[in-house]
Tab-separated table of C-alpha atoms in Angstrom:
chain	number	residue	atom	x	y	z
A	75	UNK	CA	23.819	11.825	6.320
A	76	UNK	CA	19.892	10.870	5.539
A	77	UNK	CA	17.926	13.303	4.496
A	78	UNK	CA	14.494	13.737	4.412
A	79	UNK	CA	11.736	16.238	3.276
A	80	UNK	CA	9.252	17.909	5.111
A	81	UNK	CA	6.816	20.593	4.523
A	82	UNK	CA	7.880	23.720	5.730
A	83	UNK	CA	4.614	25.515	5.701
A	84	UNK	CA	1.867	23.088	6.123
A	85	UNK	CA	-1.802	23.692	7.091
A	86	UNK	CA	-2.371	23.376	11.086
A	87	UNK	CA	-4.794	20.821	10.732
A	88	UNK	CA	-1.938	18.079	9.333
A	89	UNK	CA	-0.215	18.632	12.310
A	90	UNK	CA	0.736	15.075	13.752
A	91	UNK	CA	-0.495	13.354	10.826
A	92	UNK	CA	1.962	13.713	7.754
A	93	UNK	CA	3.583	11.117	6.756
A	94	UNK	CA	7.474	11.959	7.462
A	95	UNK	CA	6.828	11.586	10.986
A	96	UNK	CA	7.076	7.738	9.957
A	97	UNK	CA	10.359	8.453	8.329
A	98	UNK	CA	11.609	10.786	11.588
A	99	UNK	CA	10.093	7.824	14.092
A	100	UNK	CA	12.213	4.900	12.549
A	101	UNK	CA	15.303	7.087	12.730
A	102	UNK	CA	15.003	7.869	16.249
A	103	UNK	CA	14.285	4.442	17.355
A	104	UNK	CA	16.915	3.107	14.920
A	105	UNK	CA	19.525	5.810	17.117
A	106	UNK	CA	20.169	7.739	13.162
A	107	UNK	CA	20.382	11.077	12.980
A	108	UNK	CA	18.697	12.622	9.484
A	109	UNK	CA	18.331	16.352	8.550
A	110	UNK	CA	15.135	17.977	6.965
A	111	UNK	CA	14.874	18.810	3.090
A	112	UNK	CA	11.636	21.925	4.101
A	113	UNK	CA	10.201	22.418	1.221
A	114	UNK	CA	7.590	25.002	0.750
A	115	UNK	CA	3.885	23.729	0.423
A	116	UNK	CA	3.498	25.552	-2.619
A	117	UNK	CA	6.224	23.910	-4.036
A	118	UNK	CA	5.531	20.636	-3.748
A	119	UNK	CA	3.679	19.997	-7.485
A	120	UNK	CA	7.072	21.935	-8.963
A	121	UNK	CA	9.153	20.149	-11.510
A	122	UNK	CA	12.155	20.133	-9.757
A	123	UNK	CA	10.022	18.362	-6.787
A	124	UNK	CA	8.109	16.021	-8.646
A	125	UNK	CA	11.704	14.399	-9.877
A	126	UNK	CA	12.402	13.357	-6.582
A	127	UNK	CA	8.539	12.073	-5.475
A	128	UNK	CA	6.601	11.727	-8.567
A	129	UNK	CA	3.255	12.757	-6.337
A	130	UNK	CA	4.287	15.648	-5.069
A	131	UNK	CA	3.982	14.748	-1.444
A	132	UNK	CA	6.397	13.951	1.613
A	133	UNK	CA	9.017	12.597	2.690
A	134	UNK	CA	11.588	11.872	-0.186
A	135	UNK	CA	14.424	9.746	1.592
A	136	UNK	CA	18.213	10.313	0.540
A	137	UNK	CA	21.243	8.897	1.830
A	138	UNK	CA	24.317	9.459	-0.507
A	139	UNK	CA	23.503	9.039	-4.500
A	140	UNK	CA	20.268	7.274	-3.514
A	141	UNK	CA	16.444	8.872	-3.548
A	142	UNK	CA	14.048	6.794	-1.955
A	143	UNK	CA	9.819	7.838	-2.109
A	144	UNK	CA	7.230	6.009	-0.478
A	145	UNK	CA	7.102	5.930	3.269
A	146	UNK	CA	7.035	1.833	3.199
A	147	UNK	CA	9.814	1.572	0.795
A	148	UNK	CA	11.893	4.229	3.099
A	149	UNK	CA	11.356	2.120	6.194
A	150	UNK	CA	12.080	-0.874	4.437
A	151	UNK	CA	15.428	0.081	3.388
A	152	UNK	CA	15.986	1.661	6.921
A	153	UNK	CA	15.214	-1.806	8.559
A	154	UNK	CA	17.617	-3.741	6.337
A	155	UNK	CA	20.198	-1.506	6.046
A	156	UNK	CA	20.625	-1.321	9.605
A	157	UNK	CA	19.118	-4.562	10.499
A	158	UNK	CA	16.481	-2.505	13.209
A	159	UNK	CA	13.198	-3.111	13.502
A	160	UNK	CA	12.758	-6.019	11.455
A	161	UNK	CA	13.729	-9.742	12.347
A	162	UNK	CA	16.574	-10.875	12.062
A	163	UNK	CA	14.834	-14.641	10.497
A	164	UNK	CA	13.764	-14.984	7.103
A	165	UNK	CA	10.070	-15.882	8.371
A	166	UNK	CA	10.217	-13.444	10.779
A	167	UNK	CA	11.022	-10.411	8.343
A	168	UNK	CA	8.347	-11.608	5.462
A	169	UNK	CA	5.606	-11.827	8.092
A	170	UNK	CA	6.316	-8.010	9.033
A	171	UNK	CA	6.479	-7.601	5.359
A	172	UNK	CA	2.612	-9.289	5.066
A	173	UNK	CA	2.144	-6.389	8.440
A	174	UNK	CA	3.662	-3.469	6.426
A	175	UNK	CA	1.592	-4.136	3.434
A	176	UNK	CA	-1.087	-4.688	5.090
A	177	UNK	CA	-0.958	-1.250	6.957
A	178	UNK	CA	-0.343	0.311	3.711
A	179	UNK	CA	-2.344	-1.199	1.533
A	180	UNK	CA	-5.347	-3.495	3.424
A	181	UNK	CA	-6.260	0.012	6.338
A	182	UNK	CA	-4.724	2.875	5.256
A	183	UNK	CA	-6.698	2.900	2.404
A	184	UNK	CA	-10.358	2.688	3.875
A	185	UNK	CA	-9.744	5.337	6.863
A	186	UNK	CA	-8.700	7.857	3.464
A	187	UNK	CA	-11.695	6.437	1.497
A	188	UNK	CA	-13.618	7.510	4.328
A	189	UNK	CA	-12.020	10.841	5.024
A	190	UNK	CA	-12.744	11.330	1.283
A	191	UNK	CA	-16.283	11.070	1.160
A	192	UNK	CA	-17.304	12.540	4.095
A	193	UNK	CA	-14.772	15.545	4.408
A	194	UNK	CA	-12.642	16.068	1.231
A	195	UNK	CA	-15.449	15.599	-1.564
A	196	UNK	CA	-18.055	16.487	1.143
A	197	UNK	CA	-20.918	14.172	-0.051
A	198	UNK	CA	-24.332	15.174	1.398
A	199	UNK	CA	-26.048	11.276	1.305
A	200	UNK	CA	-26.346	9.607	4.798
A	201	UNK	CA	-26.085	6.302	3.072
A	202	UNK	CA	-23.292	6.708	0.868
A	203	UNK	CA	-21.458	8.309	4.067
A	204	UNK	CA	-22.521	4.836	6.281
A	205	UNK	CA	-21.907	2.648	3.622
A	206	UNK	CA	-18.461	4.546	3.756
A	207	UNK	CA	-17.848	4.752	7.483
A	208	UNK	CA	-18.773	0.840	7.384
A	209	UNK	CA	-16.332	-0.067	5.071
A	210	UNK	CA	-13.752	0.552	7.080
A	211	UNK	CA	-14.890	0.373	10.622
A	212	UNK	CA	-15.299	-3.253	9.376
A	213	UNK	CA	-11.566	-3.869	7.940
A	214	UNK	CA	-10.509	-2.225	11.601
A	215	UNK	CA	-12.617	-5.043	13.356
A	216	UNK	CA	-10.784	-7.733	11.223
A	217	UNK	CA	-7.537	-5.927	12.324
A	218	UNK	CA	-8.617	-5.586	15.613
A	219	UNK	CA	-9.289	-9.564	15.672
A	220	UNK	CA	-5.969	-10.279	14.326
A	221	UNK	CA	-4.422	-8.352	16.840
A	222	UNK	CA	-5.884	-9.712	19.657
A	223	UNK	CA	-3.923	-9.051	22.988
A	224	UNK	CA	-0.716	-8.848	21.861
A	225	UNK	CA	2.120	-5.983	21.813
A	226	UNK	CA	3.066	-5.448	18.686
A	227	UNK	CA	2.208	-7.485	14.822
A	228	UNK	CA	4.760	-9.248	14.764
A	229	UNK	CA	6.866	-10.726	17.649
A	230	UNK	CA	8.603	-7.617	18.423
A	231	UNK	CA	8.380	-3.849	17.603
A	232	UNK	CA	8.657	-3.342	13.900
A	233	UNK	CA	8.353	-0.811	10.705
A	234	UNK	CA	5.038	-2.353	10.532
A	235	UNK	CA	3.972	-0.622	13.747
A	236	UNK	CA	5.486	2.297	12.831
A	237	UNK	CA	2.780	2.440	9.737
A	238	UNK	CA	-0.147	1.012	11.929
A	239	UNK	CA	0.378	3.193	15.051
A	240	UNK	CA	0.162	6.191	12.098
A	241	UNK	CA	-2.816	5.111	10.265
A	242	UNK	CA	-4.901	4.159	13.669
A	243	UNK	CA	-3.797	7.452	14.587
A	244	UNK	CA	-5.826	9.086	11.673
A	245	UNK	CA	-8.692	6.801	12.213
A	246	UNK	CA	-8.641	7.452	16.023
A	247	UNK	CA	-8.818	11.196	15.010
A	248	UNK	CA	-12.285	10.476	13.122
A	249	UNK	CA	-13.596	8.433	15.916
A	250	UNK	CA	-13.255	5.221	14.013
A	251	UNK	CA	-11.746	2.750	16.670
A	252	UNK	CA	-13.697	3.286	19.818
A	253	UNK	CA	-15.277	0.133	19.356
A	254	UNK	CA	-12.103	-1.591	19.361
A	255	UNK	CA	-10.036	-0.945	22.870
A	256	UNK	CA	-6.882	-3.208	22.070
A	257	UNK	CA	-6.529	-1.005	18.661
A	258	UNK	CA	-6.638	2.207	21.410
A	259	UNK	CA	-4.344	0.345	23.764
A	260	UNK	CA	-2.023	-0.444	21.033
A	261	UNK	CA	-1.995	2.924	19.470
A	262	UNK	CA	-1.573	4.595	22.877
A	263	UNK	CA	1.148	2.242	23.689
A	264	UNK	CA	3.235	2.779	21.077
A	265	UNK	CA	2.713	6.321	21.111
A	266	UNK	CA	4.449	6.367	24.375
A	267	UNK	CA	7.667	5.516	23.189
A	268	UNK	CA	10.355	7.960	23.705
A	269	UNK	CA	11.164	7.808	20.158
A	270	UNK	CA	7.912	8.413	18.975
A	271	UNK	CA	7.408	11.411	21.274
A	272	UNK	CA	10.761	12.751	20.335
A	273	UNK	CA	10.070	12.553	16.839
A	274	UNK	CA	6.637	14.049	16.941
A	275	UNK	CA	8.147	16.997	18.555
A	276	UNK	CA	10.759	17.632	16.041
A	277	UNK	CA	7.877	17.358	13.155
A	278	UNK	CA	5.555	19.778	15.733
A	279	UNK	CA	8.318	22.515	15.184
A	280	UNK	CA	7.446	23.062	11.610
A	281	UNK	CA	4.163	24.469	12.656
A	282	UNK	CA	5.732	27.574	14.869
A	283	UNK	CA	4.408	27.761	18.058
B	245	UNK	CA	5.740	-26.725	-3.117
B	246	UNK	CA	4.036	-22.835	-2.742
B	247	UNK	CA	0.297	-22.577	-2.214
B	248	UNK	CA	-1.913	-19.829	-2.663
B	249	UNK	CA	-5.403	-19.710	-2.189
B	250	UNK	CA	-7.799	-18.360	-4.964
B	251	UNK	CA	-11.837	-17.921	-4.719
B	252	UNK	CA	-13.227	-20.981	-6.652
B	253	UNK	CA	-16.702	-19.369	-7.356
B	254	UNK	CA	-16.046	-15.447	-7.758
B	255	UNK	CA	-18.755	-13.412	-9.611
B	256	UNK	CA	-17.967	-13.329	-13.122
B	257	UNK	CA	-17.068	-9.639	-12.869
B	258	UNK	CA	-14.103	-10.343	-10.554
B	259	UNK	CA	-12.104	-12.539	-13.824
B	260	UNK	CA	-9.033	-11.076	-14.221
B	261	UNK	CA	-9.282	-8.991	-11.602
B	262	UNK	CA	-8.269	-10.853	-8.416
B	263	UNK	CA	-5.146	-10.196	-6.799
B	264	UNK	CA	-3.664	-13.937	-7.395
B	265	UNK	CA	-2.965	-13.101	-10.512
B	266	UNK	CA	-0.197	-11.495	-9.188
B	267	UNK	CA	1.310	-14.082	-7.522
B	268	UNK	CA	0.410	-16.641	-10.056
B	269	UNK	CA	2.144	-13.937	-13.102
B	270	UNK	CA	5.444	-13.451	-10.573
B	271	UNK	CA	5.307	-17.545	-10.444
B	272	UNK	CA	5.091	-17.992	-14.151
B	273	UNK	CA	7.855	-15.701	-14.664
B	274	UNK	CA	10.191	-16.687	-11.895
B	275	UNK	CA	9.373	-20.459	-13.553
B	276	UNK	CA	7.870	-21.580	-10.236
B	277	UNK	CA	5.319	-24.036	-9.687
B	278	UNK	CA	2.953	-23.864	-7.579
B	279	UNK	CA	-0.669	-25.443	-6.612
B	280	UNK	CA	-4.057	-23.456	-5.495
B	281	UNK	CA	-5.499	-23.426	-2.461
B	282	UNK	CA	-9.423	-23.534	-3.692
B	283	UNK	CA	-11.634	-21.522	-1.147
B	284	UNK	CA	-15.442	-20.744	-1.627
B	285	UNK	CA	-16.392	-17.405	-1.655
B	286	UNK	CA	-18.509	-18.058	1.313
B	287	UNK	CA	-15.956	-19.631	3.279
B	288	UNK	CA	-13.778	-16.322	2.811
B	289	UNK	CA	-15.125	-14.842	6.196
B	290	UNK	CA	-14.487	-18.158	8.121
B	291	UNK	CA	-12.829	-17.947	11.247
B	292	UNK	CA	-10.347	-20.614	9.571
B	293	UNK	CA	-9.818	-18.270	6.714
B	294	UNK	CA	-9.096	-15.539	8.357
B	295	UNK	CA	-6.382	-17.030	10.888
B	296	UNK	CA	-4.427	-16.776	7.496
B	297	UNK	CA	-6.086	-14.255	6.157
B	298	UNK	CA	-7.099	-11.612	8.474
B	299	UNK	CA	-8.854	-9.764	5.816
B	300	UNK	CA	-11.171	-12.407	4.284
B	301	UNK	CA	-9.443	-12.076	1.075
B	302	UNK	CA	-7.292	-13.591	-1.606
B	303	UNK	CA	-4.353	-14.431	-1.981
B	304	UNK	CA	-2.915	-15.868	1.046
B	305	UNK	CA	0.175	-18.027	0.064
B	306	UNK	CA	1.976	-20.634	1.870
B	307	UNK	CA	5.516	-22.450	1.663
B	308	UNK	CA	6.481	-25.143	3.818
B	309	UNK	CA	5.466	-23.819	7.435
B	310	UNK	CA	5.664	-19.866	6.495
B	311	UNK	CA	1.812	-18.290	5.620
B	312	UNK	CA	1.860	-14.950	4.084
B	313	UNK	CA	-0.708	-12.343	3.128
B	314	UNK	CA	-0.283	-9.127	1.139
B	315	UNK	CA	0.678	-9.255	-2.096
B	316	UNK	CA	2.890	-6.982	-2.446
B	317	UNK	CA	4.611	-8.847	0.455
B	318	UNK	CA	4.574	-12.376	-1.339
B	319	UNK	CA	6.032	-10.849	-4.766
B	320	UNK	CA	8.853	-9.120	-2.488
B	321	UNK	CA	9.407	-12.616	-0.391
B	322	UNK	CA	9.472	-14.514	-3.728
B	323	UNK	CA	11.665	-11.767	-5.903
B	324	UNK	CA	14.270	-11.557	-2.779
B	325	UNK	CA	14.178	-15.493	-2.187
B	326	UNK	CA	14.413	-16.459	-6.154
B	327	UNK	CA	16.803	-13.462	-6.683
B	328	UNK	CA	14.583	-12.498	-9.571
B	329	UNK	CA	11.905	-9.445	-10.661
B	330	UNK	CA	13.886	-6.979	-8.994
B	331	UNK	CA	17.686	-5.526	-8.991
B	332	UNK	CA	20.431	-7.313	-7.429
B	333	UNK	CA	22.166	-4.087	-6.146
B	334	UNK	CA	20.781	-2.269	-2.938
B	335	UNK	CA	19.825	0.821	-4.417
B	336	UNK	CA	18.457	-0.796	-7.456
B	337	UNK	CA	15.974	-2.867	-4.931
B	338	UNK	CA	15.028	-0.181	-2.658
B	339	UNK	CA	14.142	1.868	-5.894
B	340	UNK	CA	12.270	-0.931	-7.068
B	341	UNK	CA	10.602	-0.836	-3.580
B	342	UNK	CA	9.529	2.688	-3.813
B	343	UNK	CA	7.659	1.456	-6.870
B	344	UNK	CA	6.270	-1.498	-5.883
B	345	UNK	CA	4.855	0.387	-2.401
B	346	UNK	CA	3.746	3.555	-4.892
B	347	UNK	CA	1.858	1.044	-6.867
B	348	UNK	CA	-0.219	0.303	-3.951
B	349	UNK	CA	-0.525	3.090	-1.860
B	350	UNK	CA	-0.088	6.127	-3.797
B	351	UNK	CA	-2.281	4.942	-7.474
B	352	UNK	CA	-4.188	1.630	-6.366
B	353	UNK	CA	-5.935	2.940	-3.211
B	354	UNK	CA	-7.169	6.350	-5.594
B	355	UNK	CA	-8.557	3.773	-7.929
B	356	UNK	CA	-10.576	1.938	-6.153
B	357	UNK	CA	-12.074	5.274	-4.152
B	358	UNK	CA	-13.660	5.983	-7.515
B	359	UNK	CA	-14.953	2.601	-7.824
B	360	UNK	CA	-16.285	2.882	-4.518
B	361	UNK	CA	-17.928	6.130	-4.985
B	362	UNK	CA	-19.452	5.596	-8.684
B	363	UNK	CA	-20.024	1.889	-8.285
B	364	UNK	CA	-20.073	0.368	-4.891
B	365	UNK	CA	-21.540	3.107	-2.343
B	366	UNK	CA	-23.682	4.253	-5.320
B	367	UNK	CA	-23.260	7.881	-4.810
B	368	UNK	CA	-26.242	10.068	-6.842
B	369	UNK	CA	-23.931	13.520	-6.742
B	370	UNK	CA	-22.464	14.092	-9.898
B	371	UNK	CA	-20.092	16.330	-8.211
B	372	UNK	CA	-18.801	14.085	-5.757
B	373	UNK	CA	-18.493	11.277	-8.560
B	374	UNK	CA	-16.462	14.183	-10.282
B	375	UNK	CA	-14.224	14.766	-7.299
B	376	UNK	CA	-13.621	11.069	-7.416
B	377	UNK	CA	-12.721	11.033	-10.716
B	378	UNK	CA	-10.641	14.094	-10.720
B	379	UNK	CA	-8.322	13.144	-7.941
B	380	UNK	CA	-7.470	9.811	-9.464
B	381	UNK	CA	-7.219	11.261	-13.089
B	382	UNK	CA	-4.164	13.351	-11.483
B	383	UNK	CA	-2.126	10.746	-9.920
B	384	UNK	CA	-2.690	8.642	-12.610
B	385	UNK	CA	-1.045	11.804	-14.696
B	386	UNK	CA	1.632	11.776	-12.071
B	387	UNK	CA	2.570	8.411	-12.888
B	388	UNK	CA	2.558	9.096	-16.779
B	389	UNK	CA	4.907	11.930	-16.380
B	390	UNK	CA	7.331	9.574	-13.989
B	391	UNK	CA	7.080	6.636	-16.340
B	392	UNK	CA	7.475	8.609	-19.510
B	393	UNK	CA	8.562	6.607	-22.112
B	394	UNK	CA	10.493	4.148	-20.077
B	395	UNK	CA	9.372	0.692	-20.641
B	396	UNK	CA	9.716	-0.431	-16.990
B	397	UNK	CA	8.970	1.644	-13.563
B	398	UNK	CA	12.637	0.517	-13.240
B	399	UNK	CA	15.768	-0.280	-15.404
B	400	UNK	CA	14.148	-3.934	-15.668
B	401	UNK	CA	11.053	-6.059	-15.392
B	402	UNK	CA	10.397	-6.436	-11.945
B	403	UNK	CA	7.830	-7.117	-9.200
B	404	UNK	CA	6.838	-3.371	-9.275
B	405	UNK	CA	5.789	-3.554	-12.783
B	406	UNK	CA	3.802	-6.343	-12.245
B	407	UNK	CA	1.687	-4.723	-9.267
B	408	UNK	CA	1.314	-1.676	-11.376
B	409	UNK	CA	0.360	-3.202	-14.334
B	410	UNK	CA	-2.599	-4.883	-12.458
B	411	UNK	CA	-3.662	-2.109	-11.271
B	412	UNK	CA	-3.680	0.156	-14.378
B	413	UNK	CA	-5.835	-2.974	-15.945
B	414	UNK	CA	-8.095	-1.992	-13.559
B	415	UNK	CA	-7.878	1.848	-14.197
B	416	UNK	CA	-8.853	0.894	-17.624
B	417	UNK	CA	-11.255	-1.161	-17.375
B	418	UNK	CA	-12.922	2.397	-15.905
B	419	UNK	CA	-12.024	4.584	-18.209
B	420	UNK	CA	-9.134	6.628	-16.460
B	421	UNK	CA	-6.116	6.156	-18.510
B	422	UNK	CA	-7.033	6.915	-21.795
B	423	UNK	CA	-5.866	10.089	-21.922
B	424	UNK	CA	-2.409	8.754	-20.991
B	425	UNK	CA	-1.139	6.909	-24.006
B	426	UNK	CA	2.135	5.788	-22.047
B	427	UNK	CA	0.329	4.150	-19.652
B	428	UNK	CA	-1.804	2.182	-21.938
B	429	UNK	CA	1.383	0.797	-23.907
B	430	UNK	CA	3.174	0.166	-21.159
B	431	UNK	CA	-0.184	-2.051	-19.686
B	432	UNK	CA	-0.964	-3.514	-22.922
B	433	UNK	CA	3.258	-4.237	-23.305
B	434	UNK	CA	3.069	-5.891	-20.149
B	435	UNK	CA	0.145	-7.926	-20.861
B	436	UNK	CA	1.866	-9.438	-23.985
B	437	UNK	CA	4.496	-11.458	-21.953
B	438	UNK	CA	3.960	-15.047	-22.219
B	439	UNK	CA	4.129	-15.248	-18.367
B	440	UNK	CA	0.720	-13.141	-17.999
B	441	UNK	CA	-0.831	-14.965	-20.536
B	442	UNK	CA	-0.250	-18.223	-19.088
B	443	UNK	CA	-1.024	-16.416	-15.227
B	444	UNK	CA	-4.327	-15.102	-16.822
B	445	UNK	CA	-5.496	-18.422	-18.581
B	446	UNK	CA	-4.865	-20.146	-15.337
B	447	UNK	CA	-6.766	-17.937	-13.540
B	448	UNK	CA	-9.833	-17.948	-16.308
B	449	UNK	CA	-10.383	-21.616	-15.384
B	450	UNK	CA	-12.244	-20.829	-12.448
B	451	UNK	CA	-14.469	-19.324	-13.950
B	452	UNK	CA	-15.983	-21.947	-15.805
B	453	UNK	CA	-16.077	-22.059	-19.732
């Protein structure tokens, strides 16, 4: 059976935008069942915890004698293991490799630079809050270009939409995208998905009712 | 023959600091050859550029009729393809997975937020520049506790090491690691193989003499 940590006692305001929900998402569309590791927030930056994901965060992925961290390595494994949500082609899979990077490495990273400055380490300069905000609203034009009209990154729905759909979630949620409609249509598109909906549900329990 | 595409006329600062070094290092120790794609700076932004590159950056690498960006996704085509830099078991390559995507989500991205705060937005509060610093300090603590005194991120040399050991070259080139004396031997051992040297030296030369 996979496994797969969550936080049993986050704050409210996470709510829809921690990362297992990637992990919970794949398995749903993939037709896996998994069961929740809830660990308590507190207990995230314990020894014992840090073994398993070295940054104290969620998920940790385990299936048998393996422990998987990292939300992109997780859904990489799930794809080829079960051959789901990745080509099937040797081009096809290292494109939505190039996508999954990308997501992870080329966006994610300027909608947090900008949560950052303007909400975690609060700065109080205009400019260096712009200069922030247009950072990244310009790497979400570029991805917004790329995208152009079609459905999904790749050919077909991938683990690389799975990421993006996340991370345009949280940039949605700071009012970054409303320049760009095919990022909303995307986003909203993908969000309708029965897996995605069923998934978010399951990860809405953890915050009572 | 594999392509990838380098800036011929970075600013001096950039030398040794450009992501092809990756792909050139992975090359070099693979025992790959492989010819550069030689792109102006200006011309990064082109419309042509950026059909292969959606983010106006280097590297973008190409092999016969596949183009590929990312590259963390062109060291994982190449390792998988060349059956080299990473494990030959399954769990052995999805572990080396969850340190090849922690090397770029989870420490790189917390990097360069400090050198966007302190260098590139230019922020004038000390305490946000301290926030900055703080929060990148600790992961990069993280990662000295989970490497310990292992001399790979895995069992064995692999793609993962070479990502991270880019990226703690950058950490110290800003003063972040040296309280963590692991992570500056493991850098510095990593930066003796002949394979970097020869990546490195390759790269020099476009900078001029």
């Amino acid at each position: 059976m996979n496994q797969i940590s969550v936080i049993a006692n986050a704050p409210e305001f996470t709510k829809g935008f921690v990362k297992e929900l990637r992990i919970r998402w794949a398995h749903e569309e993939m037709g896996l069942s998994y069961t929740e590791i809830k660990v308590a927030h507190a207990d995230l930056k314990s020894e014992d915890y840090l073994k398993l994901q070295p940054f104290g965060q969620v998920p940790y992925f385990q299936s048998g004698d393996l422990t998987l961290f990292e939300s992109g390595a997780i859904l990489h494994y799930l794809a080829i293991k079960n051959n789901k949500l990745i080509p099937n082609d040797e081009s096809g899979r290292a494109r939505t490799m190039s996508w999954l990077f990308a997501s992870l490495n080329s966006i994610e990273p300027f909608v947090a630079q900008y949560f950052l400055v303007a909400k975690y380490f609060k700065s109080n300069e205009p400019e260096v809050i712009k200069k922030s905000f247009d950072l990244v609203h310009g790497r979400l034009g570029q991805l917004s270009k790329a995208l152009n009209q079609n459905l999904y990154l790749e050919n077909e729905f991938s683990i690389a939409d799975i990421v993006m759909t996340t991370v345009l979630r949280d940039a949605y949620s700071m009012n970054m995208i409303e320049d760009y409609p095919n990022l909303i249509q995307y986003k909203e598109r993908n969000e309708k998905r029965p897996a995605f909906i069923r998934a978010l549900n399951d990860h809405a329990k953890l915050y009572g009712s």
